[in-house]
Every structure is written in C-alpha cells, then in structure tokens.
PDB file of C-alpha atoms in Angstrom:
ATOM      1  CA  MET A  26      99.934  40.059 -53.027  1.00 45.00           C
ATOM      2  CA  ASN A  27     100.797  43.016 -52.010  1.00 47.00           C
ATOM      3  CA  MET A  28     103.143  45.491 -53.670  1.00 43.00           C
ATOM      4  CA  PRO A  29     106.251  45.196 -50.871  1.00 48.00           C
ATOM      5  CA  LYS A  30     106.313  41.473 -51.862  1.00 47.00           C
ATOM      6  CA  ALA A  31     106.022  41.898 -55.377  1.00 46.00           C
ATOM      7  CA  PHE A  32     108.786  43.787 -55.387  1.00 43.00           C
ATOM      8  CA  LEU A  33     110.631  41.356 -53.507  1.00 42.00           C
ATOM      9  CA  LEU A  34     109.348  39.256 -56.244  1.00 45.00           C
ATOM     10  CA  ALA A  35     110.716  40.766 -58.755  1.00 45.00           C
ATOM     11  CA  CYS A  36     114.557  41.812 -57.160  1.00 41.00           C
ATOM     12  CA  GLY A  37     114.471  38.017 -56.520  1.00 48.00           C
ATOM     13  CA  LEU A  38     113.487  36.753 -60.404  1.00 45.00           C
ATOM     14  CA  ILE A  39     115.572  39.723 -61.626  1.00 42.00           C
ATOM     15  CA  ALA A  40     118.988  38.083 -59.788  1.00 43.00           C
ATOM     16  CA  GLY A  41     118.265  34.619 -60.896  1.00 45.00           C
ATOM     17  CA  VAL A  42     117.506  35.588 -64.804  1.00 42.00           C
ATOM     18  CA  ALA A  43     120.736  37.745 -64.072  1.00 39.00           C
ATOM     19  CA  SER A  44     122.881  35.434 -62.497  1.00 42.00           C
ATOM     20  CA  VAL A  45     125.561  33.828 -64.482  1.00 42.00           C
ATOM     21  CA  ASN A  46     126.018  29.701 -64.283  1.00 48.00           C
ATOM     22  CA  THR A  47     129.429  29.489 -66.122  1.00 47.00           C
ATOM     23  CA  GLN A  48     128.663  25.231 -66.178  1.00 57.00           C
ATOM     24  CA  ALA A  49     125.458  26.351 -68.037  1.00 63.00           C
ATOM     25  CA  ALA A  50     127.189  28.147 -70.347  1.00 67.00           C
ATOM     26  CA  ASP A  51     129.123  25.328 -71.462  1.00 82.00           C
ATOM     27  CA  LEU A  52     126.302  22.777 -72.049  1.00 89.00           C
ATOM     28  CA  PRO A  53     123.539  22.076 -74.568  1.00 93.00           C
ATOM     29  CA  PRO A  54     120.324  23.345 -73.870  1.00 96.00           C
ATOM     30  CA  ILE A  55     117.876  20.955 -71.859  1.00 97.00           C
ATOM     31  CA  LYS A  56     115.779  18.516 -74.125  1.00 97.00           C
ATOM     32  CA  PRO A  57     111.980  18.954 -73.676  1.00 98.00           C
ATOM     33  CA  VAL A  58     110.466  15.750 -73.952  1.00 98.00           C
ATOM     34  CA  ALA A  59     108.651  14.957 -77.480  1.00 97.00           C
ATOM     35  CA  GLN A  60     104.760  15.974 -76.377  1.00 97.00           C
ATOM     36  CA  VAL A  61     102.818  17.414 -73.569  1.00 98.00           C
ATOM     37  CA  ASP A  62      98.891  17.196 -73.397  1.00 98.00           C
ATOM     38  CA  LEU A  63      98.103  20.035 -71.735  1.00 97.00           C
ATOM     39  CA  SER A  64      94.847  18.875 -70.599  1.00 97.00           C
ATOM     40  CA  ARG A  65      96.505  15.995 -68.852  1.00 98.00           C
ATOM     41  CA  PHE A  66      99.168  17.640 -67.370  1.00 98.00           C
ATOM     42  CA  MET A  67      97.186  20.217 -65.468  1.00 98.00           C
ATOM     43  CA  GLY A  68      96.207  19.669 -62.234  1.00 98.00           C
ATOM     44  CA  SER A  69      97.879  19.471 -58.904  1.00 98.00           C
ATOM     45  CA  TRP A  70     102.263  18.403 -58.722  1.00 98.00           C
ATOM     46  CA  TYR A  71     103.494  17.758 -55.621  1.00 98.00           C
ATOM     47  CA  VAL A  72     106.784  19.562 -55.429  1.00 98.00           C
ATOM     48  CA  ILE A  73     109.348  16.170 -54.063  1.00 98.00           C
ATOM     49  CA  ALA A  74     112.555  17.134 -54.747  1.00 98.00           C
ATOM     50  CA  SER A  75     113.813  20.656 -56.591  1.00 97.00           C
ATOM     51  CA  ILE A  76     116.619  23.250 -56.626  1.00 97.00           C
ATOM     52  CA  PRO A  77     115.053  25.917 -54.714  1.00 93.00           C
ATOM     53  CA  SER A  78     114.619  29.806 -56.244  1.00 89.00           C
ATOM     54  CA  TYR A  79     114.648  31.617 -53.408  1.00 86.00           C
ATOM     55  CA  PHE A  80     111.280  30.949 -51.976  1.00 83.00           C
ATOM     56  CA  GLU A  81     111.226  27.601 -52.014  1.00 91.00           C
ATOM     57  CA  ARG A  82     114.482  27.419 -50.044  1.00 93.00           C
ATOM     58  CA  GLU A  83     112.293  26.443 -46.562  1.00 95.00           C
ATOM     59  CA  ALA A  84     109.161  25.001 -47.978  1.00 96.00           C
ATOM     60  CA  TYR A  85     106.734  22.323 -46.803  1.00 96.00           C
ATOM     61  CA  ASN A  86     104.334  20.752 -48.271  1.00 97.00           C
ATOM     62  CA  ALA A  87     105.411  22.615 -51.589  1.00 97.00           C
ATOM     63  CA  VAL A  88     102.304  21.921 -54.433  1.00 98.00           C
ATOM     64  CA  GLU A  89     102.143  23.130 -57.797  1.00 97.00           C
ATOM     65  CA  THR A  90      98.904  23.494 -59.298  1.00 98.00           C
ATOM     66  CA  TYR A  91      98.512  24.218 -63.229  1.00 98.00           C
ATOM     67  CA  THR A  92      95.227  25.383 -64.762  1.00 98.00           C
ATOM     68  CA  LEU A  93      94.436  26.293 -68.868  1.00 97.00           C
ATOM     69  CA  LYS A  94      92.300  28.537 -69.391  1.00 96.00           C
ATOM     70  CA  SER A  95      90.521  28.756 -72.621  1.00 96.00           C
ATOM     71  CA  ASP A  96      93.009  31.663 -73.729  1.00 96.00           C
ATOM     72  CA  GLY A  97      95.725  28.753 -74.109  1.00 94.00           C
ATOM     73  CA  LYS A  98      97.473  30.461 -70.670  1.00 96.00           C
ATOM     74  CA  ILE A  99      97.789  28.694 -67.658  1.00 97.00           C
ATOM     75  CA  ASP A 100      96.869  29.898 -64.588  1.00 97.00           C
ATOM     76  CA  THR A 101      99.932  28.238 -61.943  1.00 96.00           C
ATOM     77  CA  VAL A 102      99.365  28.005 -58.410  1.00 97.00           C
ATOM     78  CA  PHE A 103     102.595  27.430 -55.820  1.00 96.00           C
ATOM     79  CA  ARG A 104     101.292  27.084 -52.211  1.00 97.00           C
ATOM     80  CA  TYR A 105     103.748  25.906 -49.363  1.00 97.00           C
ATOM     81  CA  ARG A 106     104.667  26.168 -45.586  1.00 97.00           C
ATOM     82  CA  LYS A 107     107.509  27.907 -45.175  1.00 96.00           C
ATOM     83  CA  GLY A 108     109.812  26.698 -42.534  1.00 95.00           C
ATOM     84  CA  SER A 109     107.468  23.664 -41.355  1.00 96.00           C
ATOM     85  CA  PHE A 110     104.010  22.003 -41.715  1.00 96.00           C
ATOM     86  CA  ASP A 111     102.499  23.667 -39.189  1.00 95.00           C
ATOM     87  CA  SER A 112     103.408  27.189 -40.552  1.00 95.00           C
ATOM     88  CA  LYS A 113     101.187  29.752 -42.297  1.00 96.00           C
ATOM     89  CA  ARG A 114     100.149  28.517 -45.677  1.00 96.00           C
ATOM     90  CA  LYS A 115     101.535  30.988 -48.345  1.00 96.00           C
ATOM     91  CA  GLU A 116     100.741  31.251 -52.255  1.00 95.00           C
ATOM     92  CA  ILE A 117     102.620  32.607 -55.535  1.00 94.00           C
ATOM     93  CA  ASN A 118     100.797  33.139 -58.552  1.00 95.00           C
ATOM     94  CA  SER A 119     102.052  32.988 -62.126  1.00 94.00           C
ATOM     95  CA  THR A 120     101.081  32.414 -65.787  1.00 95.00           C
ATOM     96  CA  GLY A 121     102.374  30.058 -67.951  1.00 96.00           C
ATOM     97  CA  PHE A 122     102.591  30.661 -71.254  1.00 95.00           C
ATOM     98  CA  VAL A 123     103.124  27.625 -73.993  1.00 96.00           C
ATOM     99  CA  GLN A 124     106.087  28.842 -76.892  1.00 95.00           C
ATOM    100  CA  ASP A 125     105.213  28.012 -80.211  1.00 95.00           C
ATOM    101  CA  ASN A 126     106.729  24.968 -81.849  1.00 96.00           C
ATOM    102  CA  THR A 127     107.399  22.695 -78.542  1.00 96.00           C
ATOM    103  CA  HIS A 128     104.879  20.578 -78.620  1.00 97.00           C
ATOM    104  CA  ASN A 129     103.781  22.087 -74.853  1.00 97.00           C
ATOM    105  CA  ALA A 130     107.350  21.202 -72.972  1.00 98.00           C
ATOM    106  CA  VAL A 131     108.644  24.436 -73.247  1.00 97.00           C
ATOM    107  CA  TRP A 132     106.543  27.550 -71.258  1.00 95.00           C
ATOM    108  CA  GLY A 133     107.847  31.230 -70.682  1.00 91.00           C
ATOM    109  CA  VAL A 134     106.629  31.345 -66.790  1.00 92.00           C
ATOM    110  CA  GLN A 135     106.015  34.831 -65.113  1.00 88.00           C
ATOM    111  CA  ILE A 136     105.383  35.877 -62.400  1.00 83.00           C
ATOM    112  CA  ILE A 137     106.133  39.980 -62.202  1.00 77.00           C
ATOM    113  CA  TRP A 138     105.525  41.290 -65.806  1.00 74.00           C
ATOM    114  CA  PRO A 139     107.837  41.008 -68.265  1.00 78.00           C
ATOM    115  CA  ILE A 140     109.836  38.800 -66.686  1.00 79.00           C
ATOM    116  CA  LYS A 141     109.658  35.422 -67.524  1.00 83.00           C
ATOM    117  CA  ALA A 142     111.577  32.519 -66.435  1.00 87.00           C
ATOM    118  CA  GLN A 143     112.277  29.338 -69.049  1.00 93.00           C
ATOM    119  CA  TYR A 144     110.035  26.113 -68.192  1.00 95.00           C
ATOM    120  CA  VAL A 145     111.159  23.085 -69.434  1.00 98.00           C
ATOM    121  CA  ILE A 146     109.909  19.771 -69.436  1.00 98.00           C
ATOM    122  CA  ALA A 147     112.495  17.772 -69.043  1.00 98.00           C
ATOM    123  CA  SER A 148     111.246  14.222 -68.388  1.00 98.00           C
ATOM    124  CA  LEU A 149     108.007  12.617 -68.139  1.00 98.00           C
ATOM    125  CA  ASN A 150     106.348   9.237 -67.178  1.00 97.00           C
ATOM    126  CA  ASN A 151     103.506   8.061 -69.937  1.00 97.00           C
ATOM    127  CA  ASP A 152     101.055   8.047 -67.569  1.00 98.00           C
ATOM    128  CA  TYR A 153     101.683  11.895 -66.137  1.00 98.00           C
ATOM    129  CA  SER A 154     102.382  10.399 -62.526  1.00 98.00           C
ATOM    130  CA  GLN A 155     105.833  12.267 -62.192  1.00 98.00           C
ATOM    131  CA  THR A 156     108.172  15.041 -64.194  1.00 98.00           C
ATOM    132  CA  ILE A 157     111.111  16.841 -64.740  1.00 98.00           C
ATOM    133  CA  ILE A 158     110.648  20.637 -64.653  1.00 98.00           C
ATOM    134  CA  ALA A 159     114.335  22.099 -65.956  1.00 98.00           C
ATOM    135  CA  ARG A 160     116.278  25.361 -67.761  1.00 97.00           C
ATOM    136  CA  ASP A 161     118.946  25.679 -69.475  1.00 96.00           C
ATOM    137  CA  LYS A 162     121.059  27.845 -66.832  1.00 95.00           C
ATOM    138  CA  ARG A 163     120.737  24.270 -64.748  1.00 96.00           C
ATOM    139  CA  ASP A 164     120.312  27.139 -61.740  1.00 95.00           C
ATOM    140  CA  TYR A 165     116.757  25.405 -60.695  1.00 96.00           C
ATOM    141  CA  VAL A 166     114.882  22.180 -61.306  1.00 98.00           C
ATOM    142  CA  TRP A 167     111.957  20.271 -59.575  1.00 98.00           C
ATOM    143  CA  ILE A 168     111.014  16.927 -59.485  1.00 98.00           C
ATOM    144  CA  MET A 169     107.104  16.956 -59.052  1.00 98.00           C
ATOM    145  CA  ALA A 170     104.838  14.226 -58.837  1.00 98.00           C
ATOM    146  CA  ARG A 171     100.665  13.265 -58.947  1.00 98.00           C
ATOM    147  CA  THR A 172     101.437  11.705 -54.953  1.00 97.00           C
ATOM    148  CA  PRO A 173     103.455  13.740 -52.475  1.00 97.00           C
ATOM    149  CA  THR A 174     105.729  10.628 -52.022  1.00 96.00           C
ATOM    150  CA  ILE A 175     107.330   8.331 -54.236  1.00 97.00           C
ATOM    151  CA  PRO A 176     109.505   5.050 -54.283  1.00 97.00           C
ATOM    152  CA  LEU A 177     112.759   5.624 -53.489  1.00 97.00           C
ATOM    153  CA  ALA A 178     113.887   3.882 -56.700  1.00 98.00           C
ATOM    154  CA  ASP A 179     112.004   6.363 -58.623  1.00 98.00           C
ATOM    155  CA  TYR A 180     113.591   9.359 -56.938  1.00 98.00           C
ATOM    156  CA  ASP A 181     116.966   8.114 -57.476  1.00 98.00           C
ATOM    157  CA  ALA A 182     116.105   7.121 -61.164  1.00 98.00           C
ATOM    158  CA  MET A 183     115.007  11.173 -61.157  1.00 98.00           C
ATOM    159  CA  VAL A 184     117.969  12.129 -60.092  1.00 98.00           C
ATOM    160  CA  GLU A 185     120.000  10.878 -61.796  1.00 98.00           C
ATOM    161  CA  LYS A 186     118.013  11.762 -65.136  1.00 98.00           C
ATOM    162  CA  VAL A 187     118.583  15.998 -63.224  1.00 98.00           C
ATOM    163  CA  ARG A 188     122.265  14.259 -62.419  1.00 97.00           C
ATOM    164  CA  ALA A 189     123.042  13.858 -66.078  1.00 97.00           C
ATOM    165  CA  MET A 190     121.237  16.756 -68.061  1.00 97.00           C
ATOM    166  CA  GLY A 191     124.515  18.304 -66.077  1.00 96.00           C
ATOM    167  CA  TYR A 192     122.988  19.826 -63.042  1.00 97.00           C
ATOM    168  CA  ASP A 193     125.450  19.943 -59.832  1.00 95.00           C
ATOM    169  CA  LEU A 194     123.292  18.013 -57.023  1.00 96.00           C
ATOM    170  CA  LYS A 195     124.515  19.441 -54.209  1.00 96.00           C
ATOM    171  CA  ASP A 196     121.554  22.529 -53.443  1.00 94.00           C
ATOM    172  CA  LEU A 197     119.010  19.498 -54.292  1.00 97.00           C
ATOM    173  CA  ARG A 198     116.828  19.427 -51.633  1.00 97.00           C
ATOM    174  CA  LYS A 199     113.926  16.822 -51.155  1.00 97.00           C
ATOM    175  CA  VAL A 200     110.694  18.707 -49.641  1.00 97.00           C
ATOM    176  CA  PRO A 201     108.842  17.355 -47.030  1.00 97.00           C
ATOM    177  CA  GLN A 202     105.609  16.142 -47.592  1.00 97.00           C
ATOM    178  CA  GLN A 203     103.259  15.520 -44.878  1.00 95.00           C
ATOM    179  CA  TRP A 204      99.691  15.095 -45.668  1.00 90.00           C
ATOM    180  CA  PRO A 205      97.519  13.000 -43.071  1.00 79.00           C
ATOM    181  CA  ASP A 206      94.845  12.249 -46.382  1.00 65.00           C
ATOM    182  CA  ALA A 207      97.178  13.200 -49.276  1.00 52.00           C
ATOM    183  CA  THR A 208      94.872  16.190 -50.520  1.00 50.00           C
ATOM    184  CA  HIS A 209      95.626  20.326 -50.572  1.00 48.00           C
TER     185      HIS A 209
END
C-alpha cells in the first residue's frame, strides 16, 4: 500500500474509532463465542453482508483470508472489487492479534500501527462454515461464509442474530458475489 492510501486508511480508521455510537453505549459488550479453534477458522471467508467500513461500501466479491503465523499473529488479506465485478481487484492487508483469555474469540486487528480495531467472533457454526464478526460499538459487522452464497433461511437467521446483538440494520449491505468456479 503506498503512503497516500495508507494515510487515507489511517484517517478513516481514526474517524471510525473516534466516532461515538450512543446506541452502543447503552448496550452490554458483544458476547464472543465460547471457543475458536484457530486452525479451523483460518482460510478464506466470503463476505455475505456487512455494515461496512468506508473502504467496503462498494465492495463486490469481497473475501477475507486468514493465515496463522508461527508467532501466533494472524495475517489477514481482504480482497474485493470496488463498484463492480469487472473493476480491478483491490487488497487490504492487516494483522490480527488474539487477545489473552478470550479462547481465541476476540482479536485486535491492525491495519495501521498503533490502531487495533476490535474483532469479536460473535457467532460461529459448529462446522466453521458461517460466522458473524461484531464490535461492541455496533458500528461495523460482517456476516461471512466459506461459500459465496448461503441459503436464504441461514442468511435471515444470521441477520436476526445481528439485530439481537443490538445493531441498527439500516446500513446492512448484502455484498454482491459472483464466482464462475467458486474460487478467488
């Protein structure tokens, strides 16, 4: 990432971290799942829907890929196309840091030093096929799956979980996914 993009990204993150969600201030912290097997969680996750950050607002074919490093950190690569399926693929790299005593379910994710954004694995299917990533601020949320699409009943159930966490769903955006061979 070149310096102007890094600077803009940092400014966007600082604005997001500094913003106050008064609705979230009155809500309890997001409850993480009881346990995450990091080796099973690693790999690619298609973003099915999100209350997006600034950089994700026009994302198509959004995929988040996690790789566990030997030092326990998690390399994260977010790939997407901005505005259409035909636009150039973009990539944002970050590092995940599992927080102690959270059974691997709460991370700090760092795109720009020293800012670490909260990342709570708030829902995770037993087969590690679908997940919801949330934040106590209720500003961003991600519904993700191992496949580019999920059954409507599953989607509706995950959206209801997000609502039950205290999110305002007016900004929830279903991410367009179109993969000829389901690879990225």
